[in-house]
PDB file of C-alpha atoms in Angstrom:
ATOM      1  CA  UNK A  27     -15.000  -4.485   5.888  1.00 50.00           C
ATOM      2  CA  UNK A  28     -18.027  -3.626   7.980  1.00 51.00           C
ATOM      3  CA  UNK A  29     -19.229  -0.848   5.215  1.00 57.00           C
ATOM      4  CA  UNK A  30     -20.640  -1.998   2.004  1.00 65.00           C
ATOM      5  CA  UNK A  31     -18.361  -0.668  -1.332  1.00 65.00           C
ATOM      6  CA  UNK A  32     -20.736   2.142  -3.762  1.00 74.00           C
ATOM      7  CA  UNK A  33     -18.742   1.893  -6.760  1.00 83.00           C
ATOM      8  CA  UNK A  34     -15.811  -0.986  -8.097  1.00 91.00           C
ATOM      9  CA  UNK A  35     -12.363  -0.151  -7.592  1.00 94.00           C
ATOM     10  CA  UNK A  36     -11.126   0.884 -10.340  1.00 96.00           C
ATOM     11  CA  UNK A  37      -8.170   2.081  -9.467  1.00 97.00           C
ATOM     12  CA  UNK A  38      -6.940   0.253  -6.689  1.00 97.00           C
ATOM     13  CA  UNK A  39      -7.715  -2.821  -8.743  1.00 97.00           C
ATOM     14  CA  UNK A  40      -5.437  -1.009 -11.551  1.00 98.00           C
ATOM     15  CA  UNK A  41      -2.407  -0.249  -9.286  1.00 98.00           C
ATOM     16  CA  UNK A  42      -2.490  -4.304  -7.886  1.00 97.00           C
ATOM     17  CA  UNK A  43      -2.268  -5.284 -11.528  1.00 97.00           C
ATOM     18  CA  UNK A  44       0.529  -3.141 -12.297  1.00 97.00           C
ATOM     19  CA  UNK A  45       2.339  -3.898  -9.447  1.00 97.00           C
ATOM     20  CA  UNK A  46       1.859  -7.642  -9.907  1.00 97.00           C
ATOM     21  CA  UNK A  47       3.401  -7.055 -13.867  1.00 97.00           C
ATOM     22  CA  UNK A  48       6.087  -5.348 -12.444  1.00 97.00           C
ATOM     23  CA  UNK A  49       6.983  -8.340 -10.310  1.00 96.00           C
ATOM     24  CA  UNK A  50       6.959 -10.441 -12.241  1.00 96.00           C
ATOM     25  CA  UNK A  51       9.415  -8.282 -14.790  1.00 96.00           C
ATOM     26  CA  UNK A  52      11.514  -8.273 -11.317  1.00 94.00           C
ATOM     27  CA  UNK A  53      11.767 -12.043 -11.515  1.00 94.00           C
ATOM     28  CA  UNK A  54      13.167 -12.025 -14.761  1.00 94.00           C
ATOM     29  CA  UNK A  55      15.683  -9.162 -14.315  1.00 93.00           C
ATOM     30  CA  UNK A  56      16.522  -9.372 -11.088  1.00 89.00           C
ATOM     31  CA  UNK A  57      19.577  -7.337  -9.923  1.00 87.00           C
ATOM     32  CA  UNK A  58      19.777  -5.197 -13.084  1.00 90.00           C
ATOM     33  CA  UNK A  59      16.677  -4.703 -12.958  1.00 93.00           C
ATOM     34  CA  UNK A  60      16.525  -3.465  -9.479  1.00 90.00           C
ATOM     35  CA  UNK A  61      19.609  -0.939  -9.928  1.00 89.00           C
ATOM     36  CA  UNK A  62      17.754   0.606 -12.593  1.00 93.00           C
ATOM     37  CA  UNK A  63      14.476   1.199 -11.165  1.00 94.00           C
ATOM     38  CA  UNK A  64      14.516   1.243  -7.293  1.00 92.00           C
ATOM     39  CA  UNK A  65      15.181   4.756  -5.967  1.00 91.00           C
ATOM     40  CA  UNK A  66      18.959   5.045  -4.634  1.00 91.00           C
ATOM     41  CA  UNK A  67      19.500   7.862  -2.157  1.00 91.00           C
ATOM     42  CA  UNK A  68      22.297   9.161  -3.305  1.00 93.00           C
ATOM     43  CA  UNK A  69      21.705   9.241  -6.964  1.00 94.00           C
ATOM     44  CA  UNK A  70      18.557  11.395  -6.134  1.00 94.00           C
ATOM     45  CA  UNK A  71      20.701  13.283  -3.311  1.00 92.00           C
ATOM     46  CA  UNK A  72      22.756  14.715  -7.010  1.00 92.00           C
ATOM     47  CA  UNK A  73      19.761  14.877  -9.310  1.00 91.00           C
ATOM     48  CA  UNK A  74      19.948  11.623 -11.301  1.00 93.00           C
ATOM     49  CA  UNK A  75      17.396   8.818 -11.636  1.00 91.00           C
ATOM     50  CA  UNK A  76      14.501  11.201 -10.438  1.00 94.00           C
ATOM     51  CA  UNK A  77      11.841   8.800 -12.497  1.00 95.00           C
ATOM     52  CA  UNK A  78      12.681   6.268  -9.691  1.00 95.00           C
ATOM     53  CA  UNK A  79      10.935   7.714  -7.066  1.00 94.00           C
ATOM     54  CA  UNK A  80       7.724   6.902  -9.072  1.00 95.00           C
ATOM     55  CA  UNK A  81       8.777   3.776 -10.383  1.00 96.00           C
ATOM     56  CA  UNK A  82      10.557   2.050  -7.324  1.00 93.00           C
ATOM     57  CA  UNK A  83       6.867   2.069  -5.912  1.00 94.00           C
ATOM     58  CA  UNK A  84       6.260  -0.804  -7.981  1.00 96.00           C
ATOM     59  CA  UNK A  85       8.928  -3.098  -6.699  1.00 94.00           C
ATOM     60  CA  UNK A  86       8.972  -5.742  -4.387  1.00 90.00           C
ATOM     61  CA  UNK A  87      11.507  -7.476  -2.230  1.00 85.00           C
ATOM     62  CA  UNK A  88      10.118 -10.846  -1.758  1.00 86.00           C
ATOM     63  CA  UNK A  89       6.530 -12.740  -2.476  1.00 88.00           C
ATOM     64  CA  UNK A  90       5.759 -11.874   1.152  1.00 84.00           C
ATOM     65  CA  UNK A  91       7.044  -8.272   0.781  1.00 84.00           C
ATOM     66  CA  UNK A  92       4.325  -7.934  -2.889  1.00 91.00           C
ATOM     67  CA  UNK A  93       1.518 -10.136  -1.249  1.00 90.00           C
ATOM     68  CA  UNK A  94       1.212  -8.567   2.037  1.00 84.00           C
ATOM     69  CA  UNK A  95       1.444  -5.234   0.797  1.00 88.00           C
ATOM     70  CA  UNK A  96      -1.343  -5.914  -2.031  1.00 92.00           C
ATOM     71  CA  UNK A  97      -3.811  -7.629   0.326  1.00 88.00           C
ATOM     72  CA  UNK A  98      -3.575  -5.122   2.619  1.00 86.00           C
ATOM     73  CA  UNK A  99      -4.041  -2.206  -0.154  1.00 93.00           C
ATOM     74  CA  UNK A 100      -7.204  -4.332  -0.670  1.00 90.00           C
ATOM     75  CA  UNK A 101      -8.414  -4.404   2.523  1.00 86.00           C
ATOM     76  CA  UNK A 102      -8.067  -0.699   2.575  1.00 89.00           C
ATOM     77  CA  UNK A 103      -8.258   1.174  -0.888  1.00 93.00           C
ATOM     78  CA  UNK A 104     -11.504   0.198  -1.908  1.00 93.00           C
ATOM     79  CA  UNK A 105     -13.337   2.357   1.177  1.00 91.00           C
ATOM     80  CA  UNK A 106     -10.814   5.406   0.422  1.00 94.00           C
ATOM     81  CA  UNK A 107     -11.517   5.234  -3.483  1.00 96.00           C
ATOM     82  CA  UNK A 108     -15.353   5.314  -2.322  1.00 93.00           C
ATOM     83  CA  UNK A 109     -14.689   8.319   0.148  1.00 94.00           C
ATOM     84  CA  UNK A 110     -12.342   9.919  -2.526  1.00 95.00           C
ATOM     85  CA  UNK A 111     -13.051   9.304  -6.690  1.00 94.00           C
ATOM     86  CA  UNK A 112     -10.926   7.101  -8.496  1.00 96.00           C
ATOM     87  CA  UNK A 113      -8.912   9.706  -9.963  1.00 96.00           C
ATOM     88  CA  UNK A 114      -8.046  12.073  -6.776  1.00 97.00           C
ATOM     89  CA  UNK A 115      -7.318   8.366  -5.084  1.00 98.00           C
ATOM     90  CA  UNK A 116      -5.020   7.396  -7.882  1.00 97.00           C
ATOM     91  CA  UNK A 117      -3.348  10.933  -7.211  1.00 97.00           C
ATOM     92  CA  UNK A 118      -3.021  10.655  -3.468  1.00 98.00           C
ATOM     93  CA  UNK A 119      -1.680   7.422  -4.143  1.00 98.00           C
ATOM     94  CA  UNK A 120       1.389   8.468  -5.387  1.00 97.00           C
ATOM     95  CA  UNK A 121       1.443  11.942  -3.451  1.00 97.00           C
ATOM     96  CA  UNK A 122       1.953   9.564  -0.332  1.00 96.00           C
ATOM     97  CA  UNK A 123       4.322   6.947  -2.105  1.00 94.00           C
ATOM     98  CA  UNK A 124       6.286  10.371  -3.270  1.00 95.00           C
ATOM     99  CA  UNK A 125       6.743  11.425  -0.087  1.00 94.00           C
ATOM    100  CA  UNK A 126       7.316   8.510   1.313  1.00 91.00           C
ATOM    101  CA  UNK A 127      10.354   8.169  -0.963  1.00 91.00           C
ATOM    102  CA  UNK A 128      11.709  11.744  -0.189  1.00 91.00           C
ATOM    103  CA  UNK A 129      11.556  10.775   3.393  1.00 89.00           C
ATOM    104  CA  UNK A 130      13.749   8.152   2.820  1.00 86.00           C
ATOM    105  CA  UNK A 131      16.224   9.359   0.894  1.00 88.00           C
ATOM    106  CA  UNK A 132      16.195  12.786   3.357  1.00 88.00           C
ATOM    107  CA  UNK A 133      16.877   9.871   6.043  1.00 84.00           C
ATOM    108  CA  UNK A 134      19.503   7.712   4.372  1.00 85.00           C
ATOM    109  CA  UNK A 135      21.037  10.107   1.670  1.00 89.00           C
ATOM    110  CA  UNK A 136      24.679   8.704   1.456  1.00 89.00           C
ATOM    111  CA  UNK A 137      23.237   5.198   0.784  1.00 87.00           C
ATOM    112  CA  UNK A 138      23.612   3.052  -1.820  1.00 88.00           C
ATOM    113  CA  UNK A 139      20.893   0.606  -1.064  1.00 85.00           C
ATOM    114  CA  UNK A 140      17.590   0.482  -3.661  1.00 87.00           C
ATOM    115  CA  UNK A 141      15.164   1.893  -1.837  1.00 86.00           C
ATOM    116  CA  UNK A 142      11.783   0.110  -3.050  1.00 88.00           C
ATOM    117  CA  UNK A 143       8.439  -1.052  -2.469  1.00 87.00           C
ATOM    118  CA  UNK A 144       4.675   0.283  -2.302  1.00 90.00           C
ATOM    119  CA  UNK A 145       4.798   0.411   1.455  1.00 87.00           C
ATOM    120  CA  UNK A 146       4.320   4.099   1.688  1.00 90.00           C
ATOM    121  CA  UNK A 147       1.608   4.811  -0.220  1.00 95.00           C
ATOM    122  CA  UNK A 148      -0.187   1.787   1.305  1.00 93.00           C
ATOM    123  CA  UNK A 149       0.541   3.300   4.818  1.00 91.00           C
ATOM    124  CA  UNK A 150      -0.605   6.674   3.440  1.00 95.00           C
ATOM    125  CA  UNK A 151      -3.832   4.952   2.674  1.00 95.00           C
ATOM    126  CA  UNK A 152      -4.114   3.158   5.759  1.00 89.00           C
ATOM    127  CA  UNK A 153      -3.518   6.537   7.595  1.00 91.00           C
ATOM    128  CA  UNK A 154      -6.597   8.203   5.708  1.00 94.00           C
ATOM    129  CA  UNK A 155      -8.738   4.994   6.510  1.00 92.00           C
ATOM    130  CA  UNK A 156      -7.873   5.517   9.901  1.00 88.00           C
ATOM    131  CA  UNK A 157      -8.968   9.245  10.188  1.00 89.00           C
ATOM    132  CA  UNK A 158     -12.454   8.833   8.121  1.00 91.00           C
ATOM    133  CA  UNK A 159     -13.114   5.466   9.490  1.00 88.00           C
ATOM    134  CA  UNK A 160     -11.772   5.444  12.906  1.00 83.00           C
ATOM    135  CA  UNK A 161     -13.982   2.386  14.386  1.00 77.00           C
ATOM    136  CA  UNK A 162     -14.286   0.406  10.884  1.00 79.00           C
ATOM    137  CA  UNK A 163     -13.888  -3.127  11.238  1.00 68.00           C
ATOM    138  CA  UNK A 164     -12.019  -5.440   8.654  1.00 67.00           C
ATOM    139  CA  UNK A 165     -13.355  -8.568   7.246  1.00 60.00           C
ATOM    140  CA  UNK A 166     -10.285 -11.243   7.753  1.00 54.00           C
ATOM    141  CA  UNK A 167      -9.216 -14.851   8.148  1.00 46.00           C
ATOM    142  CA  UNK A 168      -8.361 -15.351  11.794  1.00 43.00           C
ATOM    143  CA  UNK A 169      -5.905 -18.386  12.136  1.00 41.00           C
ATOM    144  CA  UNK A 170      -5.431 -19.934  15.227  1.00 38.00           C
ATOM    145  CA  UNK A 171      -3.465 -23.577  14.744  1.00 39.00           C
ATOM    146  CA  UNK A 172      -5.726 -26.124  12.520  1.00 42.00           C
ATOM    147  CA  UNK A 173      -9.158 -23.494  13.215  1.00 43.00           C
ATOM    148  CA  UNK A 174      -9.614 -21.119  10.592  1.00 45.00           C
ATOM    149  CA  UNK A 175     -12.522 -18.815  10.505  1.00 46.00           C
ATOM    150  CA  UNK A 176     -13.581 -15.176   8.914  1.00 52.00           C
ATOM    151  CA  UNK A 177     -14.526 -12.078  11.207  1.00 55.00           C
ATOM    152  CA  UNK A 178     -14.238  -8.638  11.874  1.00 62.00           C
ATOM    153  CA  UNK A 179     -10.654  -6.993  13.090  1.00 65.00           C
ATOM    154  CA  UNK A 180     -10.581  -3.744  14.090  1.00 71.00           C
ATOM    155  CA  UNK A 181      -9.062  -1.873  11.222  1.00 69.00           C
ATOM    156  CA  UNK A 182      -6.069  -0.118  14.071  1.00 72.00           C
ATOM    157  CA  UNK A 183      -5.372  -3.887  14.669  1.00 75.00           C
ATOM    158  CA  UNK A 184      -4.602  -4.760  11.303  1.00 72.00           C
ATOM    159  CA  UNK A 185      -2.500  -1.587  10.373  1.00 72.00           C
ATOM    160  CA  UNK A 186      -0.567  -2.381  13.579  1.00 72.00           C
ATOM    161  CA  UNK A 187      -0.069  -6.050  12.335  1.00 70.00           C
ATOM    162  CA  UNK A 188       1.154  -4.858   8.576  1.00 68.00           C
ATOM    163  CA  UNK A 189       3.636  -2.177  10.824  1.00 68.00           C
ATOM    164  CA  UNK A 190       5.066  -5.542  12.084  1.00 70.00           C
ATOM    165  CA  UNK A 191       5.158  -7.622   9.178  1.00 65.00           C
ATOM    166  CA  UNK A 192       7.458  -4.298   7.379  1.00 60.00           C
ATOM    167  CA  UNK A 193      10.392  -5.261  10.207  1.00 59.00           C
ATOM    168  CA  UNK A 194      10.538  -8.717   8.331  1.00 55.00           C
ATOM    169  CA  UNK A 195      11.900  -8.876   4.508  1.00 47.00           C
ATOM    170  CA  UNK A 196      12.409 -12.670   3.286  1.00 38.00           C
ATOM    171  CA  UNK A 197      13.001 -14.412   0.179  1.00 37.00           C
ATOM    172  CA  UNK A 198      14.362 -11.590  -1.871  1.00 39.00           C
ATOM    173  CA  UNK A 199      14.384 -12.382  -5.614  1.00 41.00           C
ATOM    174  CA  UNK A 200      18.054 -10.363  -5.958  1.00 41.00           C
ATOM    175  CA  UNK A 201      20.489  -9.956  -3.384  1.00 41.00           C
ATOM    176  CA  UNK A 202      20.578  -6.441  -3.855  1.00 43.00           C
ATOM    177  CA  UNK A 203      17.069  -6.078  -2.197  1.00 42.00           C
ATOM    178  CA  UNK A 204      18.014  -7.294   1.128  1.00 41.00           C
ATOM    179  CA  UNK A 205      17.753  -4.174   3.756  1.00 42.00           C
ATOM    180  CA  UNK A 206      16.180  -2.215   0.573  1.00 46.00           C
ATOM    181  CA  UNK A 207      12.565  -1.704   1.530  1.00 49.00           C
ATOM    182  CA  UNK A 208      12.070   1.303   2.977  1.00 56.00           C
ATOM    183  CA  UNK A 209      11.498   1.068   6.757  1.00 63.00           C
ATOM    184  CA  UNK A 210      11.590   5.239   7.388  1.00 70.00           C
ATOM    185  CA  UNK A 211       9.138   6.064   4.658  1.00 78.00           C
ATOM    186  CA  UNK A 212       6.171   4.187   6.110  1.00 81.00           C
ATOM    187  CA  UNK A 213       5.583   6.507   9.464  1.00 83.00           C
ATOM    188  CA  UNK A 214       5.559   9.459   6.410  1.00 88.00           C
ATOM    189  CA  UNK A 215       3.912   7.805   4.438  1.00 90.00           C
ATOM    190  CA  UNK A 216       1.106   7.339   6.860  1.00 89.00           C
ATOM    191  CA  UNK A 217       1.242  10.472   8.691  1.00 90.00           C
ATOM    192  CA  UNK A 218       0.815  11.994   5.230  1.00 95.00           C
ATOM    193  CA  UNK A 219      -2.279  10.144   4.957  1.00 94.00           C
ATOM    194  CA  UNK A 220      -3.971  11.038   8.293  1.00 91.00           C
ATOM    195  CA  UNK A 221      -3.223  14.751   7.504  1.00 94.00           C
ATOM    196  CA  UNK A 222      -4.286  15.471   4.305  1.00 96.00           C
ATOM    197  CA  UNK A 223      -7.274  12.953   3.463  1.00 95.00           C
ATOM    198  CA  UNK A 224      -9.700  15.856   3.899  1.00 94.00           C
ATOM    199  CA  UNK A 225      -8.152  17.507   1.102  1.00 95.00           C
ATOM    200  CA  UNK A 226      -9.337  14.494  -1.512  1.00 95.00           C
ATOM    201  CA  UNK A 227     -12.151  13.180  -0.021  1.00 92.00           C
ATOM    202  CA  UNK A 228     -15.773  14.032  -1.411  1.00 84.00           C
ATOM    203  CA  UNK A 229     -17.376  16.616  -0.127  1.00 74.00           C
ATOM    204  CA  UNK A 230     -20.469  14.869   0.355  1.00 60.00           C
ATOM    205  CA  UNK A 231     -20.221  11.203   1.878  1.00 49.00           C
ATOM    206  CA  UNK A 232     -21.674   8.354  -0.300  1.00 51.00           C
ATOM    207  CA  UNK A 233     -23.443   6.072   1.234  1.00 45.00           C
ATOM    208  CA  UNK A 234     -24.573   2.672  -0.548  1.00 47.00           C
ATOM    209  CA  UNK A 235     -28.108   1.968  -1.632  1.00 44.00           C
ATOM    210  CA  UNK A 236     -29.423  -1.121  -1.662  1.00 40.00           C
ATOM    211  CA  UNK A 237     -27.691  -2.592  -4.779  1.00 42.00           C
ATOM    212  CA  UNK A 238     -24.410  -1.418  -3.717  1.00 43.00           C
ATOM    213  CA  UNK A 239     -21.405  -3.204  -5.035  1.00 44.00           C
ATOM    214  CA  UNK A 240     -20.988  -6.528  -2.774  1.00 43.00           C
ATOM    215  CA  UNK A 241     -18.679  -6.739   0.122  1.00 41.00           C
TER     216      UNK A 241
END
Protein backbone atom coordinates (compact mmCIF):
# COMPACT_ATOMS: atom_id res chain seq x y z
CA UNK A 1 0.00 0.00 0.00
CA UNK A 2 1.12 3.59 -0.36
CA UNK A 3 1.87 3.83 3.66
CA UNK A 4 4.81 2.09 5.06
CA UNK A 5 3.74 -0.83 7.96
CA UNK A 6 5.25 0.36 11.93
CA UNK A 7 5.02 -2.90 13.46
CA UNK A 8 4.62 -6.88 11.82
CA UNK A 9 1.32 -8.28 11.71
CA UNK A 10 0.97 -10.32 14.13
CA UNK A 11 -2.26 -11.01 14.11
CA UNK A 12 -3.48 -10.82 10.79
CA UNK A 13 -0.59 -13.09 9.91
CA UNK A 14 -2.10 -15.45 12.83
CA UNK A 15 -5.75 -15.49 11.57
CA UNK A 16 -4.33 -16.41 7.63
CA UNK A 17 -2.58 -19.34 9.24
CA UNK A 18 -5.47 -20.55 11.02
CA UNK A 19 -7.68 -20.17 8.38
CA UNK A 20 -5.35 -21.91 5.93
CA UNK A 21 -5.24 -25.12 8.76
CA UNK A 22 -8.72 -25.06 8.80
CA UNK A 23 -8.87 -25.62 5.06
CA UNK A 24 -7.08 -27.82 4.75
CA UNK A 25 -9.00 -29.95 7.74
CA UNK A 26 -12.05 -29.00 5.24
CA UNK A 27 -10.38 -31.02 2.51
CA UNK A 28 -10.18 -33.96 4.47
CA UNK A 29 -13.68 -33.88 6.03
CA UNK A 30 -15.54 -32.41 3.67
CA UNK A 31 -19.37 -32.59 4.08
CA UNK A 32 -19.26 -33.75 7.72
CA UNK A 33 -17.12 -31.55 8.38
CA UNK A 34 -18.99 -28.65 7.06
CA UNK A 35 -22.42 -29.65 8.88
CA UNK A 36 -20.62 -29.52 11.99
CA UNK A 37 -18.91 -26.33 11.89
CA UNK A 38 -20.52 -23.84 9.40
CA UNK A 39 -23.24 -21.77 11.10
CA UNK A 40 -26.87 -23.08 10.00
CA UNK A 41 -29.62 -20.51 10.44
CA UNK A 42 -31.97 -22.36 11.83
CA UNK A 43 -30.07 -24.31 14.34
CA UNK A 44 -28.95 -20.86 15.79
CA UNK A 45 -32.66 -19.48 15.12
CA UNK A 46 -33.46 -22.45 18.35
CA UNK A 47 -30.26 -22.03 20.33
CA UNK A 48 -28.07 -24.93 19.16
CA UNK A 49 -24.61 -24.89 17.57
CA UNK A 50 -23.95 -21.25 18.92
CA UNK A 51 -19.90 -22.06 18.77
CA UNK A 52 -20.49 -21.94 14.95
CA UNK A 53 -20.86 -18.52 14.53
CA UNK A 54 -17.16 -18.22 15.60
CA UNK A 55 -15.97 -21.15 13.99
CA UNK A 56 -17.79 -21.07 10.49
CA UNK A 57 -15.47 -17.90 10.02
CA UNK A 58 -12.81 -20.19 9.29
CA UNK A 59 -14.33 -22.06 6.42
CA UNK A 60 -14.05 -21.82 2.92
CA UNK A 61 -16.08 -22.78 -0.08
CA UNK A 62 -13.59 -23.19 -2.75
CA UNK A 63 -9.59 -22.33 -3.28
CA UNK A 64 -10.86 -19.13 -4.90
CA UNK A 65 -13.42 -18.49 -2.11
CA UNK A 66 -9.97 -19.03 0.85
CA UNK A 67 -7.39 -17.28 -1.54
CA UNK A 68 -9.22 -14.26 -2.46
CA UNK A 69 -10.48 -13.65 0.82
CA UNK A 70 -6.83 -14.09 2.48
CA UNK A 71 -5.04 -11.86 -0.05
CA UNK A 72 -7.33 -9.37 0.31
CA UNK A 73 -7.23 -9.52 4.35
CA UNK A 74 -3.54 -8.90 3.47
CA UNK A 75 -3.84 -6.15 1.48
CA UNK A 76 -5.89 -4.61 4.18
CA UNK A 77 -5.23 -5.86 7.86
CA UNK A 78 -1.81 -4.98 8.17
CA UNK A 79 -2.64 -0.88 8.00
CA UNK A 80 -5.75 -1.50 10.48
CA UNK A 81 -3.54 -3.66 12.98
CA UNK A 82 -1.05 -0.53 12.73
CA UNK A 83 -3.98 2.04 13.30
CA UNK A 84 -5.50 -0.37 15.97
CA UNK A 85 -2.97 -2.90 18.30
CA UNK A 86 -2.87 -6.38 17.57
CA UNK A 87 -5.09 -7.35 20.24
CA UNK A 88 -8.17 -4.73 19.84
CA UNK A 89 -7.67 -5.80 15.88
CA UNK A 90 -7.88 -9.45 16.70
CA UNK A 91 -11.14 -8.41 18.72
CA UNK A 92 -12.77 -6.33 16.04
CA UNK A 93 -12.02 -9.07 13.89
CA UNK A 94 -14.42 -11.26 15.13
CA UNK A 95 -16.88 -8.44 16.47
CA UNK A 96 -17.42 -7.85 12.59
CA UNK A 97 -17.32 -11.64 11.50
CA UNK A 98 -20.01 -12.01 14.60
CA UNK A 99 -22.15 -9.75 13.27
CA UNK A 100 -21.78 -10.55 10.10
CA UNK A 101 -23.09 -14.03 10.97
CA UNK A 102 -26.15 -12.70 12.99
CA UNK A 103 -27.02 -10.75 9.95
CA UNK A 104 -27.26 -13.67 8.09
CA UNK A 105 -29.00 -15.86 9.96
CA UNK A 106 -31.59 -12.67 10.93
CA UNK A 107 -31.83 -12.71 6.92
CA UNK A 108 -32.19 -16.39 6.08
CA UNK A 109 -33.43 -17.95 9.45
CA UNK A 110 -35.54 -20.96 8.11
CA UNK A 111 -32.48 -22.13 6.09
CA UNK A 112 -30.71 -25.03 6.13
CA UNK A 113 -27.73 -24.02 4.12
CA UNK A 114 -24.03 -23.73 6.11
CA UNK A 115 -23.54 -20.42 6.26
CA UNK A 116 -19.55 -19.97 6.11
CA UNK A 117 -16.62 -18.09 5.26
CA UNK A 118 -14.37 -15.07 6.59
CA UNK A 119 -16.04 -12.67 4.23
CA UNK A 120 -17.50 -10.52 6.90
CA UNK A 121 -14.94 -9.76 8.99
CA UNK A 122 -12.72 -9.09 5.94
CA UNK A 123 -15.43 -6.57 4.71
CA UNK A 124 -15.57 -5.20 8.27
CA UNK A 125 -11.92 -4.52 7.86
CA UNK A 126 -12.09 -3.19 4.54
CA UNK A 127 -14.90 -0.81 5.81
CA UNK A 128 -12.51 0.63 8.65
CA UNK A 129 -9.64 0.96 5.97
CA UNK A 130 -11.93 2.86 4.05
CA UNK A 131 -12.95 5.44 6.79
CA UNK A 132 -9.19 6.04 8.24
CA UNK A 133 -7.63 5.77 4.90
CA UNK A 134 -10.05 7.14 2.50
CA UNK A 135 -7.47 8.02 -0.50
CA UNK A 136 -4.89 5.04 0.33
CA UNK A 137 -3.67 3.39 -2.59
CA UNK A 138 -3.00 -0.48 -2.87
CA UNK A 139 0.09 -2.02 -4.14
CA UNK A 140 -1.25 -4.80 -6.84
CA UNK A 141 -0.54 -6.87 -9.93
CA UNK A 142 -2.45 -5.28 -12.77
CA UNK A 143 -3.07 -7.96 -15.56
CA UNK A 144 -3.96 -6.97 -18.79
CA UNK A 145 -3.58 -10.17 -21.44
CA UNK A 146 0.29 -11.40 -21.64
CA UNK A 147 1.45 -7.64 -19.71
CA UNK A 148 1.75 -7.95 -16.17
CA UNK A 149 2.97 -5.17 -14.05
CA UNK A 150 2.72 -3.86 -10.16
CA UNK A 151 1.07 -0.38 -9.21
CA UNK A 152 -1.05 1.47 -7.10
CA UNK A 153 -5.12 0.82 -7.08
CA UNK A 154 -7.12 2.92 -5.30
CA UNK A 155 -8.04 1.02 -2.21
CA UNK A 156 -12.36 1.83 -3.10
CA UNK A 157 -11.37 0.05 -6.40
CA UNK A 158 -10.20 -2.99 -4.95
CA UNK A 159 -12.97 -3.40 -2.22
CA UNK A 160 -15.41 -2.89 -5.12
CA UNK A 161 -13.56 -5.69 -7.13
CA UNK A 162 -13.56 -8.30 -3.93
CA UNK A 163 -17.68 -7.13 -3.67
CA UNK A 164 -17.72 -8.74 -7.18
CA UNK A 165 -15.64 -11.63 -6.87
CA UNK A 166 -18.29 -12.66 -3.47
CA UNK A 167 -21.27 -13.07 -6.38
CA UNK A 168 -18.99 -15.97 -7.77
CA UNK A 169 -18.45 -19.33 -5.56
CA UNK A 170 -16.56 -22.18 -7.67
CA UNK A 171 -14.95 -25.35 -7.02
CA UNK A 172 -16.52 -26.19 -3.73
CA UNK A 173 -14.65 -28.98 -1.89
CA UNK A 174 -18.34 -30.51 -0.59
CA UNK A 175 -21.48 -30.15 -2.24
CA UNK A 176 -23.02 -28.88 0.69
CA UNK A 177 -21.11 -25.50 0.29
CA UNK A 178 -22.62 -24.50 -2.89
CA UNK A 179 -24.95 -21.21 -2.23
CA UNK A 180 -23.36 -21.39 1.49
CA UNK A 181 -21.16 -18.34 1.68
CA UNK A 182 -22.77 -15.71 3.05
CA UNK A 183 -23.74 -13.04 0.48
CA UNK A 184 -26.04 -10.76 3.19
CA UNK A 185 -23.40 -10.64 5.87
CA UNK A 186 -20.78 -8.76 3.87
CA UNK A 187 -22.77 -5.17 3.50
CA UNK A 188 -22.91 -5.76 7.70
CA UNK A 189 -20.04 -6.79 7.94
CA UNK A 190 -18.60 -3.73 6.34
CA UNK A 191 -20.93 -1.19 7.49
CA UNK A 192 -19.92 -2.45 10.93
CA UNK A 193 -16.51 -1.59 10.08
CA UNK A 194 -16.95 2.00 8.78
CA UNK A 195 -18.97 2.75 11.99
CA UNK A 196 -17.19 1.67 14.74
CA UNK A 197 -13.32 1.79 13.75
CA UNK A 198 -12.97 4.89 15.93
CA UNK A 199 -13.83 2.91 18.81
CA UNK A 200 -10.43 0.56 18.39
CA UNK A 201 -8.20 2.63 16.76
CA UNK A 202 -5.20 4.34 18.73
CA UNK A 203 -5.69 7.34 20.02
CA UNK A 204 -2.63 8.73 18.76
CA UNK A 205 -1.71 7.86 14.99
CA UNK A 206 1.66 6.03 14.44
CA UNK A 207 3.50 7.04 11.94
CA UNK A 208 6.71 5.01 10.68
CA UNK A 209 10.25 6.14 11.28
CA UNK A 210 12.75 5.50 9.13
CA UNK A 211 13.35 1.76 9.85
CA UNK A 212 9.80 0.98 9.66
CA UNK A 213 8.82 -2.53 8.82
CA UNK A 214 9.15 -2.86 4.81
CA UNK A 215 6.27 -2.51 2.49
Amino acid sequence: MSRRRVHFPIATVVIIVLNLLVWFLELQGGDTFVYQWAAVPAYIRSGNGLITLITSMFLHGSWSHILGNMIFLWAFGPAMEDAMNPFSFSVFYLLGGLIAMFAQVAASPGSYVPTLGASGAIAAVMGAFLVTYPRDRIRSLFFFFLFIRITYIPAILLIGFWFLMQLVNVGAVANVQHGGVAYMAHVSGFLFGALTVKLFRRKQPTFAPPNAWPR
